[in-house]
mmCIF file of C-alpha atoms in Angstrom:
data_model
loop_
_atom_site.group_PDB
_atom_site.id
_atom_site.type_symbol
_atom_site.label_atom_id
_atom_site.label_comp_id
_atom_site.label_asym_id
_atom_site.label_seq_id
_atom_site.Cartn_x
_atom_site.Cartn_y
_atom_site.Cartn_z
ATOM 1 C CA MET A 38 7.916 16.704 -27.506
ATOM 2 C CA SER A 39 5.065 19.230 -28.035
ATOM 3 C CA ALA A 40 5.296 22.676 -26.751
ATOM 4 C CA ARG A 41 2.480 22.140 -24.578
ATOM 5 C CA LEU A 42 3.995 18.938 -22.901
ATOM 6 C CA LEU A 43 7.107 20.484 -22.182
ATOM 7 C CA THR A 44 5.524 23.439 -20.582
ATOM 8 C CA ARG A 45 3.293 20.941 -18.413
ATOM 9 C CA LEU A 46 6.388 18.949 -17.448
ATOM 10 C CA LYS A 47 8.522 22.192 -16.338
ATOM 11 C CA LYS A 48 5.213 23.512 -14.332
ATOM 12 C CA ALA A 49 5.272 19.849 -12.877
ATOM 13 C CA VAL A 50 9.147 19.872 -11.570
ATOM 14 C CA LEU A 51 8.637 23.563 -10.207
ATOM 15 C CA VAL A 52 5.747 22.490 -8.102
ATOM 16 C CA ALA A 53 7.577 19.161 -6.899
ATOM 17 C CA VAL A 54 10.582 21.155 -6.005
ATOM 18 C CA LEU A 55 8.555 23.845 -4.085
ATOM 19 C CA PHE A 56 6.465 21.774 -2.319
ATOM 20 C CA SER A 57 8.055 18.422 -2.132
ATOM 21 C CA PRO A 58 9.080 17.136 1.642
ATOM 22 C CA MET A 59 12.250 16.425 0.290
ATOM 23 C CA GLY A 60 12.772 20.158 0.028
ATOM 24 C CA LEU A 61 14.638 22.086 -2.911
ATOM 25 C CA VAL A 62 16.284 19.478 -5.214
ATOM 26 C CA GLN A 63 19.472 20.258 -7.362
ATOM 27 C CA ALA A 64 21.077 18.349 -9.855
ATOM 28 C CA SER A 65 23.890 16.284 -8.483
ATOM 29 C CA PRO A 66 27.546 17.403 -9.722
ATOM 30 C CA ALA A 67 29.057 16.050 -12.600
ATOM 31 C CA ASP A 68 31.915 14.330 -10.653
ATOM 32 C CA ARG A 69 32.154 13.831 -6.781
ATOM 33 C CA TYR A 70 35.874 12.126 -6.888
ATOM 34 C CA PRO A 71 37.690 14.076 -9.777
ATOM 35 C CA GLU A 72 41.167 12.150 -8.723
ATOM 36 C CA SER A 73 39.659 9.010 -9.842
ATOM 37 C CA MET A 74 37.691 7.902 -12.867
ATOM 38 C CA LEU A 75 34.963 6.663 -10.331
ATOM 39 C CA TYR A 76 32.159 9.329 -9.777
ATOM 40 C CA SER A 77 32.334 8.672 -5.939
ATOM 41 C CA LYS A 78 34.594 7.197 -3.467
ATOM 42 C CA PRO A 79 33.351 4.050 -2.106
ATOM 43 C CA VAL A 80 31.340 4.002 1.136
ATOM 44 C CA LYS A 81 31.076 1.438 3.774
ATOM 45 C CA VAL A 82 27.471 -0.027 3.844
ATOM 46 C CA THR A 83 28.150 -2.368 6.842
ATOM 47 C CA ASP A 84 31.033 -4.822 7.693
ATOM 48 C CA ASN A 85 32.546 -6.432 4.661
ATOM 49 C CA ILE A 86 30.375 -4.358 2.027
ATOM 50 C CA TRP A 87 31.236 -1.184 0.290
ATOM 51 C CA SER A 88 29.769 0.687 -2.698
ATOM 52 C CA ALA A 89 30.646 3.270 -5.044
ATOM 53 C CA ILE A 90 27.707 5.033 -5.465
ATOM 54 C CA GLY A 91 27.410 6.326 -9.511
ATOM 55 C CA ALA A 92 26.016 9.460 -10.989
ATOM 56 C CA THR A 93 22.267 9.413 -11.271
ATOM 57 C CA GLN A 94 22.342 11.036 -14.323
ATOM 58 C CA TYR A 95 23.055 9.442 -17.942
ATOM 59 C CA TYR A 96 26.706 8.604 -18.894
ATOM 60 C CA SER A 97 28.836 11.385 -19.400
ATOM 61 C CA TYR A 98 32.632 12.054 -19.872
ATOM 62 C CA GLU A 99 32.886 13.665 -16.602
ATOM 63 C CA ASN A 100 31.272 10.613 -15.000
ATOM 64 C CA GLY A 101 33.736 8.466 -16.696
ATOM 65 C CA GLY A 102 30.584 6.081 -17.476
ATOM 66 C CA HIS A 103 30.092 5.417 -13.648
ATOM 67 C CA ASN A 104 26.187 5.829 -13.281
ATOM 68 C CA ASN A 105 25.228 2.692 -11.439
ATOM 69 C CA ASN A 106 26.411 1.568 -8.177
ATOM 70 C CA LEU A 107 29.797 -0.646 -8.206
ATOM 71 C CA SER A 108 29.615 -2.668 -4.931
ATOM 72 C CA PHE A 109 32.292 -5.165 -3.513
ATOM 73 C CA ILE A 110 31.919 -7.732 -0.796
ATOM 74 C CA VAL A 111 34.955 -8.906 0.963
ATOM 75 C CA GLY A 112 35.189 -12.306 2.890
ATOM 76 C CA GLU A 113 38.198 -14.111 4.562
ATOM 77 C CA ASP A 114 39.543 -15.455 1.181
ATOM 78 C CA ALA A 115 38.073 -13.560 -1.488
ATOM 79 C CA VAL A 116 36.425 -10.369 -2.804
ATOM 80 C CA LEU A 117 33.216 -10.301 -5.012
ATOM 81 C CA VAL A 118 32.411 -7.342 -7.038
ATOM 82 C CA VAL A 119 28.970 -6.457 -8.190
ATOM 83 C CA ASN A 120 29.080 -5.044 -11.749
ATOM 84 C CA GLY A 121 32.070 -4.856 -13.985
ATOM 85 C CA GLY A 122 31.608 -1.327 -14.734
ATOM 86 C CA ALA A 123 31.155 0.494 -17.847
ATOM 87 C CA ALA A 124 34.545 0.468 -18.917
ATOM 88 C CA TYR A 125 38.001 -1.358 -18.403
ATOM 89 C CA LEU A 126 39.497 1.880 -16.858
ATOM 90 C CA LEU A 127 36.687 2.212 -14.573
ATOM 91 C CA ALA A 128 36.935 -1.301 -13.323
ATOM 92 C CA GLN A 129 40.723 -0.515 -12.872
ATOM 93 C CA ALA A 130 39.804 2.638 -10.590
ATOM 94 C CA LEU A 131 37.562 0.514 -8.635
ATOM 95 C CA HIS A 132 40.212 -2.131 -8.063
ATOM 96 C CA ALA A 133 42.352 0.657 -6.873
ATOM 97 C CA GLU A 134 39.871 1.205 -4.193
ATOM 98 C CA ILE A 135 39.443 -2.310 -3.239
ATOM 99 C CA ARG A 136 43.133 -2.537 -2.616
ATOM 100 C CA LYS A 137 42.929 0.274 -0.152
ATOM 101 C CA VAL A 138 40.594 -2.122 1.783
ATOM 102 C CA THR A 139 42.197 -5.404 1.297
ATOM 103 C CA ASP A 140 44.595 -7.483 -0.368
ATOM 104 C CA LYS A 141 42.482 -10.442 -0.757
ATOM 105 C CA PRO A 142 42.060 -11.338 -4.595
ATOM 106 C CA VAL A 143 38.967 -10.619 -6.666
ATOM 107 C CA LEU A 144 37.787 -14.067 -7.524
ATOM 108 C CA TYR A 145 34.167 -13.105 -8.688
ATOM 109 C CA VAL A 146 32.536 -10.269 -10.615
ATOM 110 C CA VAL A 147 28.783 -10.382 -10.703
ATOM 111 C CA ASP A 148 26.719 -8.273 -13.318
ATOM 112 C CA GLU A 149 23.645 -7.485 -12.245
ATOM 113 C CA ASN A 150 22.097 -7.266 -15.843
ATOM 114 C CA GLY A 151 23.466 -7.283 -19.522
ATOM 115 C CA GLN A 152 23.738 -3.389 -19.633
ATOM 116 C CA SER A 153 26.590 -1.674 -20.544
ATOM 117 C CA HIS A 154 27.488 -0.152 -17.270
ATOM 118 C CA ALA A 155 27.271 -3.683 -15.883
ATOM 119 C CA ALA A 156 29.042 -5.676 -18.284
ATOM 120 C CA LEU A 157 31.567 -3.755 -20.384
ATOM 121 C CA GLY A 158 34.350 -3.348 -17.883
ATOM 122 C CA ASN A 159 34.201 -7.466 -17.367
ATOM 123 C CA SER A 160 37.679 -7.278 -19.577
ATOM 124 C CA TYR A 161 39.674 -5.859 -16.889
ATOM 125 C CA TRP A 162 38.183 -8.430 -14.393
ATOM 126 C CA LYS A 163 39.012 -11.195 -16.685
ATOM 127 C CA GLU A 164 42.785 -10.000 -16.997
ATOM 128 C CA GLN A 165 42.672 -10.075 -13.156
ATOM 129 C CA GLY A 166 41.816 -13.690 -13.222
ATOM 130 C CA ALA A 167 38.144 -13.156 -11.736
ATOM 131 C CA LYS A 168 35.244 -15.355 -13.129
ATOM 132 C CA ILE A 169 32.156 -13.322 -14.474
ATOM 133 C CA ILE A 170 28.736 -14.435 -13.382
ATOM 134 C CA ALA A 171 25.484 -13.399 -14.570
ATOM 135 C CA HIS A 172 22.089 -14.595 -15.223
ATOM 136 C CA GLU A 173 21.416 -16.601 -18.642
ATOM 137 C CA ASP A 174 19.254 -13.659 -19.828
ATOM 138 C CA ALA A 175 21.782 -11.127 -19.293
ATOM 139 C CA ALA A 176 24.275 -13.045 -21.514
ATOM 140 C CA THR A 177 21.643 -12.552 -24.229
ATOM 141 C CA GLU A 178 21.372 -8.977 -23.881
ATOM 142 C CA ILE A 179 25.322 -8.796 -24.095
ATOM 143 C CA GLU A 180 24.976 -10.643 -27.437
ATOM 144 C CA GLN A 181 22.133 -8.532 -28.818
ATOM 145 C CA HIS A 182 23.372 -5.282 -27.655
ATOM 146 C CA GLY A 183 26.710 -5.227 -26.261
ATOM 147 C CA VAL A 184 28.552 -4.060 -29.649
ATOM 148 C CA GLU A 185 26.139 -1.224 -30.046
ATOM 149 C CA GLY A 186 26.747 -0.163 -26.113
ATOM 150 C CA LEU A 187 30.418 -0.324 -26.806
ATOM 151 C CA GLU A 188 30.272 2.300 -29.565
ATOM 152 C CA GLU A 189 27.717 4.383 -27.924
ATOM 153 C CA LEU A 190 30.102 4.674 -24.775
ATOM 154 C CA GLY A 191 33.270 4.896 -27.016
ATOM 155 C CA ASN A 192 31.495 8.376 -28.519
ATOM 156 C CA ILE A 193 31.059 9.327 -25.035
ATOM 157 C CA LEU A 194 34.164 8.486 -23.120
ATOM 158 C CA LYS A 195 36.619 8.792 -25.820
ATOM 159 C CA GLU A 196 40.163 7.923 -24.278
ATOM 160 C CA GLN A 197 38.242 6.680 -21.301
ATOM 161 C CA ILE A 198 36.951 3.860 -23.235
ATOM 162 C CA GLN A 199 40.679 2.444 -23.744
ATOM 163 C CA GLY A 200 41.150 -1.381 -23.384
ATOM 164 C CA THR A 201 37.327 -2.065 -23.074
ATOM 165 C CA GLU A 202 35.943 -4.992 -25.111
ATOM 166 C CA LEU A 203 33.336 -7.581 -25.011
ATOM 167 C CA VAL A 204 34.081 -10.847 -23.289
ATOM 168 C CA GLU A 205 32.326 -14.053 -22.471
ATOM 169 C CA ILE A 206 30.591 -14.606 -19.280
ATOM 170 C CA ASP A 207 32.141 -17.498 -17.209
ATOM 171 C CA THR A 208 29.144 -18.761 -15.279
ATOM 172 C CA LEU A 209 25.711 -18.574 -16.130
ATOM 173 C CA PHE A 210 22.683 -19.238 -13.848
ATOM 174 C CA ALA A 211 18.673 -19.385 -14.107
ATOM 175 C CA ASP A 212 17.330 -18.665 -10.494
ATOM 176 C CA GLN A 213 19.886 -18.943 -7.568
ATOM 177 C CA LEU A 214 23.590 -19.541 -6.889
ATOM 178 C CA GLU A 215 25.432 -19.300 -3.700
ATOM 179 C CA LEU A 216 29.183 -18.395 -3.376
ATOM 180 C CA ASP A 217 31.236 -18.707 -0.361
ATOM 181 C CA LEU A 218 34.015 -15.904 -0.002
ATOM 182 C CA GLY A 219 35.611 -17.618 3.171
ATOM 183 C CA GLY A 220 33.747 -17.223 6.294
ATOM 184 C CA LEU A 221 30.785 -15.007 4.467
ATOM 185 C CA LYS A 222 28.046 -16.580 1.909
ATOM 186 C CA VAL A 223 26.518 -14.569 -0.748
ATOM 187 C CA LYS A 224 23.621 -15.343 -2.602
ATOM 188 C CA LEU A 225 22.734 -14.337 -6.093
ATOM 189 C CA ILE A 226 18.874 -14.335 -6.987
ATOM 190 C CA HIS A 227 17.006 -13.648 -9.888
ATOM 191 C CA PHE A 228 13.487 -12.670 -8.073
ATOM 192 C CA GLY A 229 11.610 -12.574 -11.732
ATOM 193 C CA PRO A 230 11.126 -10.362 -14.611
ATOM 194 C CA ALA A 231 11.532 -6.669 -13.761
ATOM 195 C CA HIS A 232 13.377 -3.822 -15.251
ATOM 196 C CA SER A 233 15.410 -5.528 -17.937
ATOM 197 C CA MET A 234 16.841 -8.685 -19.267
ATOM 198 C CA GLY A 235 18.451 -10.881 -16.500
ATOM 199 C CA ASP A 236 18.156 -8.709 -13.503
ATOM 200 C CA ILE A 237 19.303 -9.983 -10.351
ATOM 201 C CA SER A 238 20.133 -8.922 -6.806
ATOM 202 C CA VAL A 239 23.032 -10.046 -4.821
ATOM 203 C CA VAL A 240 22.132 -11.009 -0.884
ATOM 204 C CA VAL A 241 24.618 -11.116 2.099
ATOM 205 C CA PRO A 242 22.327 -12.772 4.584
ATOM 206 C CA ASP A 243 24.624 -12.463 7.636
ATOM 207 C CA ARG A 244 24.877 -8.806 7.068
ATOM 208 C CA ASN A 245 20.907 -8.261 6.209
ATOM 209 C CA VAL A 246 22.328 -6.620 2.853
ATOM 210 C CA LEU A 247 20.399 -6.451 -0.397
ATOM 211 C CA ILE A 248 22.373 -5.246 -3.351
ATOM 212 C CA ALA A 249 19.157 -4.898 -5.244
ATOM 213 C CA GLY A 250 20.342 -3.866 -8.601
ATOM 214 C CA ASP A 251 18.149 -2.546 -11.047
ATOM 215 C CA MET A 252 15.011 -4.155 -9.326
ATOM 216 C CA ALA A 253 14.551 -0.949 -7.257
ATOM 217 C CA PHE A 254 15.086 2.718 -7.750
ATOM 218 C CA HIS A 255 14.745 5.599 -5.473
ATOM 219 C CA GLN A 256 16.809 8.838 -6.535
ATOM 220 C CA ARG A 257 16.571 8.537 -10.035
ATOM 221 C CA MET A 258 13.294 7.677 -12.027
ATOM 222 C CA LEU A 259 13.141 4.433 -13.430
ATOM 223 C CA PRO A 260 13.350 3.954 -16.936
ATOM 224 C CA VAL A 261 10.824 1.748 -18.864
ATOM 225 C CA PHE A 262 12.400 0.304 -21.826
ATOM 226 C CA PRO A 263 10.465 -1.131 -25.171
ATOM 227 C CA ASP A 264 10.779 -4.612 -23.829
ATOM 228 C CA THR A 265 10.075 -3.978 -19.991
ATOM 229 C CA ASP A 266 6.931 -5.560 -18.631
ATOM 230 C CA THR A 267 5.777 -3.438 -16.278
ATOM 231 C CA ALA A 268 2.783 -5.833 -15.052
ATOM 232 C CA ALA A 269 5.437 -8.788 -14.623
ATOM 233 C CA TRP A 270 7.716 -6.255 -12.601
ATOM 234 C CA LEU A 271 5.053 -5.495 -10.011
ATOM 235 C CA ASP A 272 4.177 -9.256 -9.772
ATOM 236 C CA THR A 273 7.600 -10.047 -9.049
ATOM 237 C CA TRP A 274 7.863 -7.120 -6.538
ATOM 238 C CA HIS A 275 4.963 -8.294 -4.827
ATOM 239 C CA SER A 276 5.336 -12.040 -4.861
ATOM 240 C CA ARG A 277 9.096 -12.372 -4.317
ATOM 241 C CA PHE A 278 10.847 -9.459 -3.821
ATOM 242 C CA ALA A 279 8.976 -7.609 -1.146
ATOM 243 C CA PRO A 280 8.735 -10.383 1.170
ATOM 244 C CA TYR A 281 12.200 -11.043 1.040
ATOM 245 C CA ALA A 282 13.667 -7.446 1.014
ATOM 246 C CA LYS A 283 11.124 -5.468 3.437
ATOM 247 C CA ASP A 284 13.558 -5.503 6.612
ATOM 248 C CA MET A 285 16.876 -5.298 4.934
ATOM 249 C CA ILE A 286 19.460 -2.566 4.023
ATOM 250 C CA ILE A 287 19.149 -1.962 0.387
ATOM 251 C CA VAL A 288 21.694 -0.921 -2.084
ATOM 252 C CA PRO A 289 19.845 0.023 -5.275
ATOM 253 C CA GLY A 290 21.109 -0.093 -8.678
ATOM 254 C CA HIS A 291 21.414 3.708 -8.690
ATOM 255 C CA GLY A 292 21.346 6.153 -5.862
ATOM 256 C CA ASP A 293 22.508 5.911 -1.979
ATOM 257 C CA VAL A 294 22.033 3.155 0.340
ATOM 258 C CA THR A 295 18.466 2.917 1.588
ATOM 259 C CA ASP A 296 15.542 0.878 3.085
ATOM 260 C CA PHE A 297 12.888 -1.153 1.373
ATOM 261 C CA ALA A 298 10.139 1.500 2.247
ATOM 262 C CA THR A 299 11.961 4.062 0.104
ATOM 263 C CA VAL A 300 12.545 1.640 -2.941
ATOM 264 C CA ASP A 301 8.847 0.462 -2.577
ATOM 265 C CA ARG A 302 7.610 4.021 -2.768
ATOM 266 C CA TYR A 303 9.727 5.116 -5.827
ATOM 267 C CA THR A 304 9.614 1.641 -7.603
ATOM 268 C CA ARG A 305 6.492 -0.055 -6.939
ATOM 269 C CA GLY A 306 4.662 3.180 -6.048
ATOM 270 C CA TYR A 307 5.729 4.763 -9.306
ATOM 271 C CA LEU A 308 4.705 1.932 -11.536
ATOM 272 C CA GLU A 309 1.259 1.484 -10.013
ATOM 273 C CA TYR A 310 0.646 5.125 -10.399
ATOM 274 C CA ILE A 311 1.420 5.396 -13.917
ATOM 275 C CA ARG A 312 -0.509 2.012 -14.792
ATOM 276 C CA VAL A 313 -3.743 3.311 -12.917
ATOM 277 C CA ARG A 314 -3.823 6.448 -14.703
ATOM 278 C CA VAL A 315 -3.042 4.765 -18.184
ATOM 279 C CA ALA A 316 -5.761 2.279 -17.223
ATOM 280 C CA GLU A 317 -8.037 5.430 -16.843
ATOM 281 C CA LEU A 318 -7.236 6.628 -20.242
ATOM 282 C CA LEU A 319 -7.917 3.333 -21.960
ATOM 283 C CA GLU A 320 -11.306 3.099 -20.528
ATOM 284 C CA ASN A 321 -11.936 6.537 -21.564
ATOM 285 C CA ASP A 322 -10.407 6.083 -25.126
ATOM 286 C CA GLY A 323 -7.507 8.272 -24.356
ATOM 287 C CA SER A 324 -4.740 8.346 -26.719
ATOM 288 C CA LEU A 325 -0.957 8.039 -26.890
ATOM 289 C CA GLU A 326 -0.884 11.817 -26.771
ATOM 290 C CA ASP A 327 -3.030 12.070 -23.727
ATOM 291 C CA ALA A 328 -0.486 9.358 -22.037
ATOM 292 C CA TYR A 329 2.497 11.662 -22.387
ATOM 293 C CA GLU A 330 0.531 14.305 -20.727
ATOM 294 C CA ILE A 331 -0.258 12.192 -17.492
ATOM 295 C CA ASP A 332 0.490 14.286 -14.514
ATOM 296 C CA GLN A 333 3.516 12.896 -12.913
ATOM 297 C CA SER A 334 4.532 15.668 -10.619
ATOM 298 C CA PRO A 335 4.598 13.786 -7.390
ATOM 299 C CA TYR A 336 7.886 12.214 -8.901
ATOM 300 C CA ALA A 337 9.140 15.272 -10.540
ATOM 301 C CA GLN A 338 12.010 15.493 -7.763
ATOM 302 C CA LEU A 339 13.700 12.455 -9.138
ATOM 303 C CA GLU A 340 16.640 12.622 -11.461
ATOM 304 C CA THR A 341 16.139 12.109 -14.904
ATOM 305 C CA PHE A 342 12.600 13.005 -14.787
ATOM 306 C CA ASP A 343 12.516 15.328 -17.826
ATOM 307 C CA GLN A 344 14.157 12.475 -19.782
ATOM 308 C CA LEU A 345 11.818 9.684 -18.780
ATOM 309 C CA ALA A 346 8.584 10.702 -17.551
ATOM 310 C CA ALA A 347 6.593 11.061 -20.761
ATOM 311 C CA LYS A 348 8.564 8.302 -22.308
ATOM 312 C CA ASN A 349 7.674 5.974 -19.490
ATOM 313 C CA ALA A 350 4.082 6.788 -19.735
ATOM 314 C CA GLY A 351 3.837 6.266 -23.715
ATOM 315 C CA ARG A 352 5.568 2.832 -23.466
ATOM 316 C CA ILE A 353 3.416 1.724 -20.807
ATOM 317 C CA PHE A 354 0.408 2.910 -22.582
ATOM 318 C CA GLU A 355 1.486 0.974 -25.801
ATOM 319 C CA ALA A 356 1.844 -1.964 -23.818
ATOM 320 C CA MET A 357 -1.325 -1.975 -21.714
ATOM 321 C CA GLU A 358 -3.408 -1.656 -24.962
ATOM 322 C CA PHE A 359 -2.501 -5.140 -25.457
ATOM 323 C CA GLU A 360 -2.800 -6.320 -21.932
#
């Protein structure tokens, strides 16, 4: 990153902090629940549903790899866990919290996608007899990048990675899958292309709750991966996700429980904001370097802004050159 760009990004952060309606924004602490490997203690979303809200920073030894939301749904007969977690011991720590709420068995573990923090803890849950469920594309992601992700987290988590290994997904689906936990039905839905391969959401219709996963962001800046198709993500948002989610309680992939208007502002709104500015650059023969310097100050209060803003703009620029 050039010195000029770094200066502009620092100024953007300062402007957003001083003038954001959210007020002064400080980085979240390294660990909110030091007596557990979990980053934070699970909170009750509504009847039958809890979520352990992960750190909005990157993986670290201090947060135990818990930088996404690990949720669980309790029915009369069984428990469903959303996300296997980033490590065996992290999954074990979540299970300890589940046992404080219920003695029902965890029969299902649903991975919101194939990323490390969704799937590497699956090995613990398999030992407990749970069935691992994911989208078919998430299985491909794990096959292609699982070993690399395990090695990366091993270097970060050190002894906290103990027991973690890659395991096969038991049940794959393409569009939707419905499960009955006993008196409470849960729908697993692939709305369409979004943030990463195999992104799905978990819906509890009787509780009006949508565990959106990485379809939706708000407190953490969304990352654009090299293979993220932002045009397709927006199409999925407008055509399927928004009509379904607009009046629901939203548990995003990262950050606190919120509502649709909030995730719409920071997901759909952010993607459209960057794409409009990239389109303007392309119309005026702008370069990749120009894309890195797009003013993103309206979003500078988001966690991971410094790490992702310029990178996101560059990747969207490279993709839109060929759209």
